[in-house]
mmCIF file of C-alpha atoms in Angstrom:
data_model
loop_
_atom_site.group_PDB
_atom_site.id
_atom_site.type_symbol
_atom_site.label_atom_id
_atom_site.label_comp_id
_atom_site.label_asym_id
_atom_site.label_seq_id
_atom_site.Cartn_x
_atom_site.Cartn_y
_atom_site.Cartn_z
ATOM 1 C CA MET A 1 -81.168 -29.662 -84.231
ATOM 2 C CA THR A 2 -79.689 -32.836 -85.655
ATOM 3 C CA PRO A 3 -81.113 -33.617 -89.087
ATOM 4 C CA THR A 4 -82.875 -36.975 -89.424
ATOM 5 C CA THR A 5 -82.837 -39.308 -92.349
ATOM 6 C CA GLU A 6 -85.819 -41.468 -93.269
ATOM 7 C CA THR A 7 -85.248 -44.672 -95.214
ATOM 8 C CA THR A 8 -88.059 -46.684 -96.785
ATOM 9 C CA VAL A 9 -87.344 -50.380 -97.246
ATOM 10 C CA GLY A 10 -89.459 -52.304 -99.742
ATOM 11 C CA ILE A 11 -90.686 -55.546 -98.169
ATOM 12 C CA GLY A 12 -93.142 -56.716 -100.825
ATOM 13 C CA GLY A 13 -95.501 -59.561 -100.037
ATOM 14 C CA ALA A 14 -93.850 -60.343 -96.691
ATOM 15 C CA ALA A 15 -95.855 -57.515 -95.163
ATOM 16 C CA GLU A 16 -99.003 -59.575 -95.577
ATOM 17 C CA SER A 17 -100.067 -62.148 -93.038
ATOM 18 C CA THR A 18 -99.064 -65.637 -94.178
ATOM 19 C CA ASP A 19 -100.216 -68.868 -92.556
ATOM 20 C CA MET A 20 -97.550 -71.447 -91.801
ATOM 21 C CA VAL A 21 -98.171 -75.199 -91.727
ATOM 22 C CA LEU A 22 -96.227 -76.950 -88.975
ATOM 23 C CA ASN A 23 -95.928 -80.715 -88.505
ATOM 24 C CA ILE A 24 -95.461 -81.866 -84.920
ATOM 25 C CA GLY A 25 -94.357 -85.482 -85.161
ATOM 26 C CA PRO A 26 -94.652 -88.310 -85.920
ATOM 27 C CA GLN A 27 -91.325 -88.472 -84.029
ATOM 28 C CA HIS A 28 -91.333 -85.551 -81.634
ATOM 29 C CA PRO A 29 -90.728 -85.293 -77.856
ATOM 30 C CA SER A 30 -94.130 -83.724 -77.234
ATOM 31 C CA THR A 31 -96.313 -86.268 -79.006
ATOM 32 C CA HIS A 32 -96.226 -89.347 -76.688
ATOM 33 C CA GLY A 33 -94.910 -91.445 -79.551
ATOM 34 C CA VAL A 34 -95.754 -91.641 -83.207
ATOM 35 C CA LEU A 35 -98.669 -89.211 -83.334
ATOM 36 C CA ARG A 36 -98.532 -86.411 -85.888
ATOM 37 C CA LEU A 37 -100.243 -83.064 -85.501
ATOM 38 C CA ARG A 38 -100.675 -80.876 -88.560
ATOM 39 C CA LEU A 39 -100.974 -77.302 -87.280
ATOM 40 C CA VAL A 40 -101.751 -74.165 -89.261
ATOM 41 C CA LEU A 41 -100.301 -71.108 -87.531
ATOM 42 C CA ASP A 42 -100.941 -67.402 -87.773
ATOM 43 C CA GLY A 43 -97.872 -66.119 -86.043
ATOM 44 C CA GLU A 44 -97.780 -67.855 -82.658
ATOM 45 C CA ARG A 45 -101.461 -68.711 -82.674
ATOM 46 C CA ILE A 46 -102.922 -71.986 -83.943
ATOM 47 C CA THR A 47 -105.740 -71.499 -86.451
ATOM 48 C CA SER A 48 -106.451 -75.171 -87.171
ATOM 49 C CA ALA A 49 -105.211 -78.553 -85.997
ATOM 50 C CA GLU A 50 -105.521 -82.015 -87.481
ATOM 51 C CA PRO A 51 -104.398 -85.162 -85.638
ATOM 52 C CA VAL A 52 -102.876 -87.573 -88.167
ATOM 53 C CA ILE A 53 -102.944 -91.141 -86.861
ATOM 54 C CA GLY A 54 -102.136 -94.633 -88.067
ATOM 55 C CA TYR A 55 -98.349 -94.782 -87.719
ATOM 56 C CA MET A 56 -98.594 -97.665 -85.208
ATOM 57 C CA HIS A 57 -101.550 -99.483 -86.757
ATOM 58 C CA ARG A 58 -101.194 -103.273 -86.180
ATOM 59 C CA GLY A 59 -104.453 -104.462 -87.669
ATOM 60 C CA ALA A 60 -105.431 -106.146 -84.399
ATOM 61 C CA GLU A 61 -109.133 -106.164 -85.242
ATOM 62 C CA LYS A 62 -108.442 -108.145 -88.414
ATOM 63 C CA LEU A 63 -106.102 -110.500 -86.575
ATOM 64 C CA PHE A 64 -108.900 -111.256 -84.083
ATOM 65 C CA GLU A 65 -110.707 -113.047 -86.904
ATOM 66 C CA ALA A 66 -107.865 -115.563 -87.325
ATOM 67 C CA ARG A 67 -107.330 -116.365 -83.625
ATOM 68 C CA ASP A 68 -109.460 -118.437 -81.276
ATOM 69 C CA TYR A 69 -111.094 -117.071 -78.157
ATOM 70 C CA ARG A 70 -108.102 -117.893 -75.976
ATOM 71 C CA GLN A 71 -105.567 -116.293 -78.330
ATOM 72 C CA ILE A 72 -107.358 -112.976 -78.893
ATOM 73 C CA ILE A 73 -106.699 -112.012 -75.275
ATOM 74 C CA MET A 74 -103.021 -111.641 -76.122
ATOM 75 C CA LEU A 75 -103.806 -109.340 -79.059
ATOM 76 C CA ALA A 76 -106.249 -107.210 -77.090
ATOM 77 C CA ASN A 77 -104.136 -106.418 -74.049
ATOM 78 C CA ARG A 78 -101.395 -104.585 -75.954
ATOM 79 C CA HIS A 79 -103.003 -101.515 -77.540
ATOM 80 C CA ASP A 80 -102.941 -99.513 -74.294
ATOM 81 C CA TRP A 81 -99.747 -100.836 -72.772
ATOM 82 C CA LEU A 82 -100.413 -98.985 -69.515
ATOM 83 C CA SER A 83 -103.771 -100.741 -68.993
ATOM 84 C CA ALA A 84 -103.093 -104.301 -70.113
ATOM 85 C CA PHE A 85 -105.190 -106.018 -67.444
ATOM 86 C CA SER A 86 -108.214 -103.833 -68.152
ATOM 87 C CA ASN A 87 -107.856 -104.449 -71.893
ATOM 88 C CA GLU A 88 -107.960 -108.229 -71.418
ATOM 89 C CA LEU A 89 -110.927 -107.880 -69.126
ATOM 90 C CA GLY A 90 -113.211 -106.298 -71.697
ATOM 91 C CA VAL A 91 -112.583 -109.084 -74.202
ATOM 92 C CA VAL A 92 -113.282 -111.923 -71.775
ATOM 93 C CA LEU A 93 -116.413 -110.168 -70.484
ATOM 94 C CA ALA A 94 -117.746 -109.979 -74.048
ATOM 95 C CA VAL A 95 -117.029 -113.663 -74.709
ATOM 96 C CA GLU A 96 -118.521 -114.713 -71.359
ATOM 97 C CA ARG A 97 -121.658 -112.729 -72.146
ATOM 98 C CA MET A 98 -121.983 -114.547 -75.482
ATOM 99 C CA LEU A 99 -121.601 -117.882 -73.714
ATOM 100 C CA GLY A 100 -123.969 -116.930 -70.878
ATOM 101 C CA MET A 101 -121.203 -117.945 -68.481
ATOM 102 C CA GLU A 102 -121.155 -117.216 -64.747
ATOM 103 C CA VAL A 103 -117.720 -116.518 -63.292
ATOM 104 C CA PRO A 104 -116.844 -117.711 -59.743
ATOM 105 C CA THR A 105 -117.261 -115.062 -57.051
ATOM 106 C CA ARG A 106 -113.619 -115.238 -56.051
ATOM 107 C CA ALA A 107 -112.567 -114.489 -59.625
ATOM 108 C CA VAL A 108 -114.972 -111.545 -59.841
ATOM 109 C CA TRP A 109 -113.486 -109.852 -56.771
ATOM 110 C CA THR A 110 -109.913 -110.626 -57.806
ATOM 111 C CA ARG A 111 -110.547 -109.148 -61.248
ATOM 112 C CA THR A 112 -111.951 -106.003 -59.653
ATOM 113 C CA LEU A 113 -108.920 -105.702 -57.374
ATOM 114 C CA LEU A 114 -106.421 -106.137 -60.197
ATOM 115 C CA ALA A 115 -108.346 -103.726 -62.435
ATOM 116 C CA GLU A 116 -108.072 -101.007 -59.780
ATOM 117 C CA LEU A 117 -104.373 -101.671 -59.191
ATOM 118 C CA ASN A 118 -103.893 -101.426 -62.959
ATOM 119 C CA ARG A 119 -105.787 -98.107 -62.895
ATOM 120 C CA VAL A 120 -103.364 -96.736 -60.324
ATOM 121 C CA LEU A 121 -100.379 -97.871 -62.400
ATOM 122 C CA ASN A 122 -101.806 -96.137 -65.462
ATOM 123 C CA HIS A 123 -102.570 -92.888 -63.664
ATOM 124 C CA LEU A 124 -99.204 -92.737 -61.917
ATOM 125 C CA MET A 125 -97.470 -92.730 -65.288
ATOM 126 C CA PHE A 126 -99.390 -89.653 -66.415
ATOM 127 C CA LEU A 127 -99.138 -87.952 -63.009
ATOM 128 C CA GLY A 128 -95.371 -88.131 -63.442
ATOM 129 C CA SER A 129 -94.989 -87.579 -67.179
ATOM 130 C CA TYR A 130 -97.364 -84.630 -67.560
ATOM 131 C CA PRO A 131 -95.361 -82.277 -65.281
ATOM 132 C CA LEU A 132 -92.236 -83.514 -67.088
ATOM 133 C CA GLU A 133 -93.617 -82.198 -70.373
ATOM 134 C CA LEU A 134 -94.079 -78.805 -68.750
ATOM 135 C CA GLY A 135 -90.529 -78.695 -67.411
ATOM 136 C CA GLY A 136 -90.988 -80.308 -63.985
ATOM 137 C CA ILE A 137 -88.470 -83.144 -63.801
ATOM 138 C CA THR A 138 -88.899 -84.297 -60.197
ATOM 139 C CA PRO A 139 -92.463 -85.788 -60.131
ATOM 140 C CA VAL A 140 -91.686 -88.564 -62.621
ATOM 141 C CA PHE A 141 -89.133 -90.067 -60.223
ATOM 142 C CA TYR A 142 -91.742 -90.249 -57.453
ATOM 143 C CA ALA A 143 -94.272 -91.723 -59.879
ATOM 144 C CA PHE A 144 -91.934 -94.514 -60.913
ATOM 145 C CA ARG A 145 -91.079 -95.270 -57.286
ATOM 146 C CA GLU A 146 -94.760 -95.812 -56.461
ATOM 147 C CA ARG A 147 -95.342 -97.711 -59.691
ATOM 148 C CA GLU A 148 -92.542 -100.104 -58.846
ATOM 149 C CA VAL A 149 -94.135 -100.981 -55.505
ATOM 150 C CA LEU A 150 -97.401 -101.934 -57.211
ATOM 151 C CA GLN A 151 -95.706 -103.509 -60.224
ATOM 152 C CA ASN A 152 -94.016 -105.973 -57.900
ATOM 153 C CA VAL A 153 -97.308 -107.402 -56.662
ATOM 154 C CA MET A 154 -98.811 -107.418 -60.172
ATOM 155 C CA GLU A 155 -95.765 -109.238 -61.500
ATOM 156 C CA GLU A 156 -95.886 -111.760 -58.673
ATOM 157 C CA VAL A 157 -99.502 -112.684 -59.312
ATOM 158 C CA SER A 158 -99.346 -112.818 -63.114
ATOM 159 C CA GLY A 159 -95.722 -113.330 -64.105
ATOM 160 C CA GLY A 160 -95.728 -110.248 -66.372
ATOM 161 C CA ARG A 161 -94.769 -106.642 -65.820
ATOM 162 C CA MET A 162 -96.693 -105.019 -68.673
ATOM 163 C CA HIS A 163 -98.785 -107.616 -70.509
ATOM 164 C CA TYR A 164 -100.199 -109.658 -67.670
ATOM 165 C CA MET A 165 -102.213 -112.266 -69.607
ATOM 166 C CA PHE A 166 -103.939 -113.231 -66.358
ATOM 167 C CA ASN A 167 -107.565 -113.125 -67.505
ATOM 168 C CA ARG A 168 -109.140 -116.188 -69.052
ATOM 169 C CA VAL A 169 -112.582 -116.814 -70.471
ATOM 170 C CA GLY A 170 -114.423 -118.044 -67.383
ATOM 171 C CA GLY A 171 -112.162 -116.464 -64.776
ATOM 172 C CA LEU A 172 -108.447 -116.160 -64.162
ATOM 173 C CA LYS A 173 -105.343 -118.099 -65.108
ATOM 174 C CA GLU A 174 -104.819 -119.405 -61.565
ATOM 175 C CA ASP A 175 -105.452 -118.615 -57.924
ATOM 176 C CA LEU A 176 -103.506 -116.002 -55.994
ATOM 177 C CA PRO A 177 -100.130 -117.051 -54.541
ATOM 178 C CA ALA A 178 -100.017 -117.837 -50.810
ATOM 179 C CA GLY A 179 -99.688 -114.637 -48.779
ATOM 180 C CA TRP A 180 -100.159 -112.422 -51.838
ATOM 181 C CA THR A 181 -103.115 -110.480 -50.444
ATOM 182 C CA THR A 182 -101.023 -109.478 -47.421
ATOM 183 C CA ARG A 183 -98.260 -108.203 -49.680
ATOM 184 C CA ALA A 184 -100.766 -106.405 -51.907
ATOM 185 C CA ARG A 185 -102.313 -104.700 -48.884
ATOM 186 C CA ALA A 186 -98.854 -103.599 -47.733
ATOM 187 C CA ALA A 187 -98.106 -102.196 -51.205
ATOM 188 C CA VAL A 188 -101.337 -100.164 -51.239
ATOM 189 C CA ALA A 189 -100.615 -98.923 -47.705
ATOM 190 C CA ALA A 190 -97.113 -97.874 -48.758
ATOM 191 C CA VAL A 191 -98.271 -95.939 -51.817
ATOM 192 C CA ARG A 192 -101.264 -94.126 -50.304
ATOM 193 C CA PRO A 193 -99.486 -91.692 -47.934
ATOM 194 C CA ARG A 194 -96.861 -90.896 -50.560
ATOM 195 C CA MET A 195 -99.488 -89.679 -53.040
ATOM 196 C CA ASP A 196 -99.436 -86.347 -51.198
ATOM 197 C CA VAL A 197 -96.258 -85.634 -53.154
ATOM 198 C CA PHE A 198 -98.387 -84.900 -56.213
ATOM 199 C CA ASP A 199 -100.783 -82.710 -54.224
ATOM 200 C CA ASP A 200 -97.940 -80.628 -52.831
ATOM 201 C CA LEU A 201 -95.165 -80.879 -55.402
ATOM 202 C CA VAL A 202 -97.298 -80.529 -58.537
ATOM 203 C CA LEU A 203 -100.629 -78.928 -57.678
ATOM 204 C CA GLY A 204 -98.910 -76.653 -55.153
ATOM 205 C CA ASN A 205 -96.478 -75.373 -57.794
ATOM 206 C CA GLU A 206 -97.487 -71.932 -59.036
ATOM 207 C CA ILE A 207 -95.684 -72.422 -62.353
ATOM 208 C CA PHE A 208 -97.623 -75.637 -63.029
ATOM 209 C CA ARG A 209 -100.898 -73.942 -62.152
ATOM 210 C CA GLY A 210 -100.020 -70.963 -64.335
ATOM 211 C CA ARG A 211 -99.344 -73.226 -67.323
ATOM 212 C CA THR A 212 -102.563 -75.248 -66.910
ATOM 213 C CA ARG A 213 -105.316 -73.124 -65.331
ATOM 214 C CA GLY A 214 -107.716 -71.815 -67.977
ATOM 215 C CA VAL A 215 -105.728 -73.497 -70.762
ATOM 216 C CA GLY A 216 -107.387 -75.900 -73.222
ATOM 217 C CA ALA A 217 -110.915 -75.718 -71.797
ATOM 218 C CA LEU A 218 -113.108 -78.471 -73.287
ATOM 219 C CA SER A 219 -116.852 -77.836 -73.204
ATOM 220 C CA PRO A 220 -119.395 -80.522 -72.252
ATOM 221 C CA GLU A 221 -120.905 -80.136 -75.736
ATOM 222 C CA ALA A 222 -117.553 -81.021 -77.333
ATOM 223 C CA VAL A 223 -117.205 -83.990 -74.966
ATOM 224 C CA HIS A 224 -120.497 -85.409 -76.217
ATOM 225 C CA ALA A 225 -119.783 -84.538 -79.857
ATOM 226 C CA TYR A 226 -116.448 -86.363 -79.938
ATOM 227 C CA GLY A 227 -117.380 -89.222 -77.601
ATOM 228 C CA VAL A 228 -114.729 -88.208 -75.064
ATOM 229 C CA SER A 229 -114.782 -90.285 -71.870
ATOM 230 C CA GLY A 230 -112.886 -91.019 -68.673
ATOM 231 C CA PRO A 231 -111.141 -88.395 -66.541
ATOM 232 C CA VAL A 232 -110.952 -86.005 -69.517
ATOM 233 C CA ALA A 233 -114.753 -85.974 -69.855
ATOM 234 C CA ARG A 234 -115.415 -85.786 -66.130
ATOM 235 C CA ALA A 235 -113.102 -82.775 -65.851
ATOM 236 C CA SER A 236 -115.592 -80.947 -68.102
ATOM 237 C CA GLY A 237 -118.517 -81.772 -65.833
ATOM 238 C CA VAL A 238 -119.785 -84.856 -67.698
ATOM 239 C CA ASP A 239 -120.663 -87.042 -64.711
ATOM 240 C CA PHE A 240 -120.551 -90.531 -66.204
ATOM 241 C CA ASP A 241 -118.699 -93.608 -64.983
ATOM 242 C CA LEU A 242 -119.668 -97.134 -65.986
ATOM 243 C CA ARG A 243 -118.549 -98.518 -62.645
ATOM 244 C CA ARG A 244 -121.390 -96.572 -61.022
ATOM 245 C CA ASP A 245 -123.907 -96.117 -63.849
ATOM 246 C CA GLU A 246 -123.794 -99.635 -65.329
ATOM 247 C CA PRO A 247 -121.881 -101.744 -62.778
ATOM 248 C CA TYR A 248 -119.929 -104.797 -63.873
ATOM 249 C CA LEU A 249 -117.622 -107.141 -61.939
ATOM 250 C CA ALA A 250 -118.049 -106.330 -58.228
ATOM 251 C CA TYR A 251 -118.566 -102.581 -58.601
ATOM 252 C CA GLY A 252 -122.246 -102.889 -57.741
ATOM 253 C CA GLU A 253 -121.208 -103.837 -54.200
ATOM 254 C CA LEU A 254 -118.586 -101.080 -53.964
ATOM 255 C CA GLN A 255 -120.866 -98.065 -54.388
ATOM 256 C CA ASP A 256 -120.135 -96.830 -50.862
ATOM 257 C CA THR A 257 -116.403 -96.699 -51.662
ATOM 258 C CA LEU A 258 -116.545 -95.659 -55.302
ATOM 259 C CA ARG A 259 -116.363 -91.901 -55.817
ATOM 260 C CA VAL A 260 -116.774 -90.406 -59.295
ATOM 261 C CA VAL A 261 -114.505 -87.338 -59.421
ATOM 262 C CA THR A 262 -115.692 -84.406 -61.539
ATOM 263 C CA ARG A 263 -114.781 -80.793 -62.218
ATOM 264 C CA THR A 264 -116.549 -78.096 -64.192
ATOM 265 C CA GLU A 265 -113.661 -76.012 -65.550
ATOM 266 C CA GLY A 266 -112.662 -78.504 -68.261
ATOM 267 C CA ASP A 267 -109.119 -77.107 -68.503
ATOM 268 C CA CYS A 268 -105.724 -78.819 -68.245
ATOM 269 C CA LEU A 269 -105.599 -78.277 -64.485
ATOM 270 C CA ALA A 270 -109.045 -79.824 -63.974
ATOM 271 C CA ARG A 271 -108.042 -82.895 -65.989
ATOM 272 C CA PHE A 272 -104.929 -83.376 -63.866
ATOM 273 C CA GLU A 273 -106.933 -82.939 -60.644
ATOM 274 C CA CYS A 274 -109.484 -85.542 -61.750
ATOM 275 C CA LEU A 275 -106.721 -87.991 -62.555
ATOM 276 C CA LEU A 276 -105.069 -87.479 -59.171
ATOM 277 C CA GLU A 277 -108.265 -87.812 -57.127
ATOM 278 C CA GLN A 278 -109.293 -90.867 -59.123
ATOM 279 C CA THR A 279 -105.964 -92.462 -58.189
ATOM 280 C CA HIS A 280 -106.694 -91.900 -54.494
ATOM 281 C CA ASN A 281 -110.111 -93.518 -54.917
ATOM 282 C CA ALA A 282 -108.681 -96.503 -56.840
ATOM 283 C CA LEU A 283 -106.441 -97.253 -53.858
ATOM 284 C CA ASP A 284 -109.510 -97.169 -51.589
ATOM 285 C CA LEU A 285 -111.338 -99.556 -53.936
ATOM 286 C CA ALA A 286 -108.346 -101.919 -53.930
ATOM 287 C CA ASP A 287 -108.441 -102.008 -50.118
ATOM 288 C CA ALA A 288 -112.175 -102.728 -50.173
ATOM 289 C CA CYS A 289 -111.607 -105.643 -52.593
ATOM 290 C CA LEU A 290 -108.862 -107.038 -50.366
ATOM 291 C CA ASP A 291 -111.241 -106.874 -47.404
ATOM 292 C CA ARG A 292 -113.890 -108.795 -49.333
ATOM 293 C CA LEU A 293 -111.407 -111.414 -50.573
ATOM 294 C CA ALA A 294 -110.353 -112.021 -46.962
ATOM 295 C CA GLU A 295 -113.983 -112.870 -46.120
ATOM 296 C CA LEU A 296 -114.454 -115.329 -48.987
ATOM 297 C CA SER A 297 -113.846 -119.000 -48.432
ATOM 298 C CA PRO A 298 -111.355 -120.749 -50.739
ATOM 299 C CA GLY A 299 -112.847 -121.735 -54.060
ATOM 300 C CA PRO A 300 -112.287 -121.934 -57.797
ATOM 301 C CA VAL A 301 -111.215 -118.909 -59.840
ATOM 302 C CA ASN A 302 -112.216 -120.203 -63.263
ATOM 303 C CA GLN A 303 -114.654 -122.417 -65.121
ATOM 304 C CA ARG A 304 -113.723 -125.626 -66.851
ATOM 305 C CA LEU A 305 -113.799 -125.060 -70.608
ATOM 306 C CA PRO A 306 -114.032 -127.473 -73.529
ATOM 307 C CA LYS A 307 -110.877 -128.169 -75.500
ATOM 308 C CA VAL A 308 -112.292 -126.207 -78.433
ATOM 309 C CA LEU A 309 -114.204 -123.136 -77.263
ATOM 310 C CA LYS A 310 -116.932 -121.908 -79.605
ATOM 311 C CA ALA A 311 -119.267 -118.997 -78.960
ATOM 312 C CA PRO A 312 -122.868 -119.412 -80.148
ATOM 313 C CA GLU A 313 -124.033 -117.530 -83.208
ATOM 314 C CA GLY A 314 -125.049 -113.973 -82.432
ATOM 315 C CA HIS A 315 -123.584 -110.677 -81.354
ATOM 316 C CA THR A 316 -123.032 -108.726 -78.143
ATOM 317 C CA TYR A 317 -121.462 -105.520 -76.897
ATOM 318 C CA ALA A 318 -119.498 -105.197 -73.682
ATOM 319 C CA TRP A 319 -117.964 -102.005 -72.361
ATOM 320 C CA THR A 320 -115.733 -101.205 -69.419
ATOM 321 C CA GLU A 321 -114.500 -98.111 -67.605
ATOM 322 C CA ASN A 322 -110.826 -98.393 -68.476
ATOM 323 C CA PRO A 323 -108.281 -96.069 -66.851
ATOM 324 C CA LEU A 324 -108.293 -93.708 -69.869
ATOM 325 C CA GLY A 325 -112.037 -93.899 -70.509
ATOM 326 C CA ILE A 326 -114.672 -96.182 -72.013
ATOM 327 C CA ASN A 327 -113.525 -99.216 -73.976
ATOM 328 C CA GLY A 328 -116.131 -101.066 -75.992
ATOM 329 C CA TYR A 329 -116.026 -104.534 -77.537
ATOM 330 C CA TYR A 330 -118.547 -105.490 -80.239
ATOM 331 C CA LEU A 331 -118.340 -109.225 -80.798
ATOM 332 C CA VAL A 332 -120.047 -111.029 -83.681
ATOM 333 C CA SER A 333 -119.963 -114.826 -83.784
ATOM 334 C CA LYS A 334 -120.952 -117.318 -86.490
ATOM 335 C CA GLY A 335 -120.666 -120.227 -84.058
ATOM 336 C CA GLU A 336 -117.031 -120.923 -84.875
ATOM 337 C CA LYS A 337 -113.957 -121.095 -82.632
ATOM 338 C CA THR A 338 -112.834 -117.672 -83.887
ATOM 339 C CA PRO A 339 -114.761 -114.371 -83.809
ATOM 340 C CA TYR A 340 -116.454 -113.428 -87.067
ATOM 341 C CA ARG A 341 -115.832 -109.805 -86.058
ATOM 342 C CA LEU A 342 -114.502 -108.098 -82.957
ATOM 343 C CA LYS A 343 -114.608 -104.323 -83.116
ATOM 344 C CA LEU A 344 -112.673 -102.418 -80.480
ATOM 345 C CA ARG A 345 -113.718 -98.939 -79.352
ATOM 346 C CA SER A 346 -110.739 -97.471 -77.507
ATOM 347 C CA ALA A 347 -110.826 -94.431 -75.247
ATOM 348 C CA SER A 348 -107.760 -92.674 -76.674
ATOM 349 C CA TYR A 349 -109.105 -92.797 -80.243
ATOM 350 C CA ASN A 350 -112.085 -90.620 -79.370
ATOM 351 C CA ASN A 351 -110.305 -88.431 -76.839
ATOM 352 C CA ILE A 352 -107.555 -87.368 -79.223
ATOM 353 C CA GLN A 353 -110.088 -86.189 -81.833
ATOM 354 C CA ALA A 354 -111.005 -83.357 -79.466
ATOM 355 C CA LEU A 355 -107.669 -81.710 -80.308
ATOM 356 C CA ALA A 356 -109.273 -80.397 -83.505
ATOM 357 C CA ASP A 357 -111.645 -78.442 -81.253
ATOM 358 C CA LEU A 358 -109.231 -77.609 -78.434
ATOM 359 C CA LEU A 359 -106.146 -76.291 -80.229
ATOM 360 C CA PRO A 360 -107.488 -73.614 -82.630
ATOM 361 C CA GLY A 361 -107.167 -70.184 -81.042
ATOM 362 C CA THR A 362 -104.470 -71.216 -78.577
ATOM 363 C CA LEU A 363 -100.774 -70.388 -78.612
ATOM 364 C CA VAL A 364 -98.138 -72.817 -79.810
ATOM 365 C CA ALA A 365 -96.571 -72.639 -76.323
ATOM 366 C CA ASP A 366 -99.777 -74.095 -74.839
ATOM 367 C CA MET A 367 -99.987 -76.931 -77.363
ATOM 368 C CA VAL A 368 -97.841 -79.318 -75.320
ATOM 369 C CA ALA A 369 -99.827 -78.594 -72.139
ATOM 370 C CA ILE A 370 -103.116 -79.324 -73.899
ATOM 371 C CA LEU A 371 -101.840 -82.400 -75.716
ATOM 372 C CA GLY A 372 -100.404 -84.009 -72.591
ATOM 373 C CA SER A 373 -103.556 -83.333 -70.545
ATOM 374 C CA LEU A 374 -105.630 -85.648 -72.747
ATOM 375 C CA PHE A 375 -103.761 -88.635 -71.230
ATOM 376 C CA PHE A 376 -103.659 -90.916 -74.266
ATOM 377 C CA VAL A 377 -101.565 -93.846 -75.444
ATOM 378 C CA VAL A 378 -100.777 -93.878 -79.161
ATOM 379 C CA GLY A 379 -101.241 -97.644 -79.493
ATOM 380 C CA ASP A 380 -104.726 -97.178 -78.043
ATOM 381 C CA ILE A 381 -105.488 -94.850 -80.950
ATOM 382 C CA ASP A 382 -104.121 -96.998 -83.738
ATOM 383 C CA LYS A 383 -104.944 -100.519 -82.437
#
């Protein structure tokens, strides 16, 4: 029998469990920009998480107070650079409500159409970038191909590719170009059948499903506690959509076409599925708006405004169902040409707070999957 030798190695305090603090960001490939996550780890498991924000803060809400009601539109459309048209819309709706202003019917339907096209552009970005974060390179190329088709018609009508600046208090900057509705309808028709790529290529991928199913489940109670909204909230079974529950623009007449997509699982996979199905429905809504515009007789798309626009003294709150969730605009006026206060409630700001509830107890390897599934824009957090 071969003799054995036992050796005891002194390892001191290293034998005890020691938490490690890990900073993800503010410049890190997994953080969608300058977001910082402060994680406390026990081995490979996250014990606590703290989102640290403010690295992109522009002070837009303070700048609102030094700009007139025409100029604040430019400041307000930039915080969520994927939803610029929808951002402008909320501001002008708040100002119009203060003024008691009626917007021409043609402008109402055109706004609704452009808001839904902007929703598709926003969602396509995340439908392509989220699989990319999990190692799937191909979907982002399809997403950008479809985005380019729709970007062309948005650029033609507004002159801008990202910051459209097409909304005005009282309506729109100008009427649609001749033949634009035909080209817009062709763009929607071209994108719709190609959306199956995401159903087959992404949702049909067993690796993608393995990385997302049952991961990062957000409870309905946490949704309400953090004020989470949009596709992230609906994926947890919170059935709320302002377009249906408190209609604005022309959504009250689109209830037969509008479909609020929900899931009950609340995990990363459910959030992606909600986003994808909502994109399909936004294309249907765009077609319905184009049909209605074809029935309308030619007419104005804006109201004539005084040279110096002043809102009456008072306050109002307007909210919209933006692509990423609920955006709110609390406007206070002292009767001057500039807002006394304009407070912006952005969807991403509330949604990202849920990370403090979602990440503890999960593995570091699942952190990127959970983070990306909240579909946020960092500028929308910091404003």
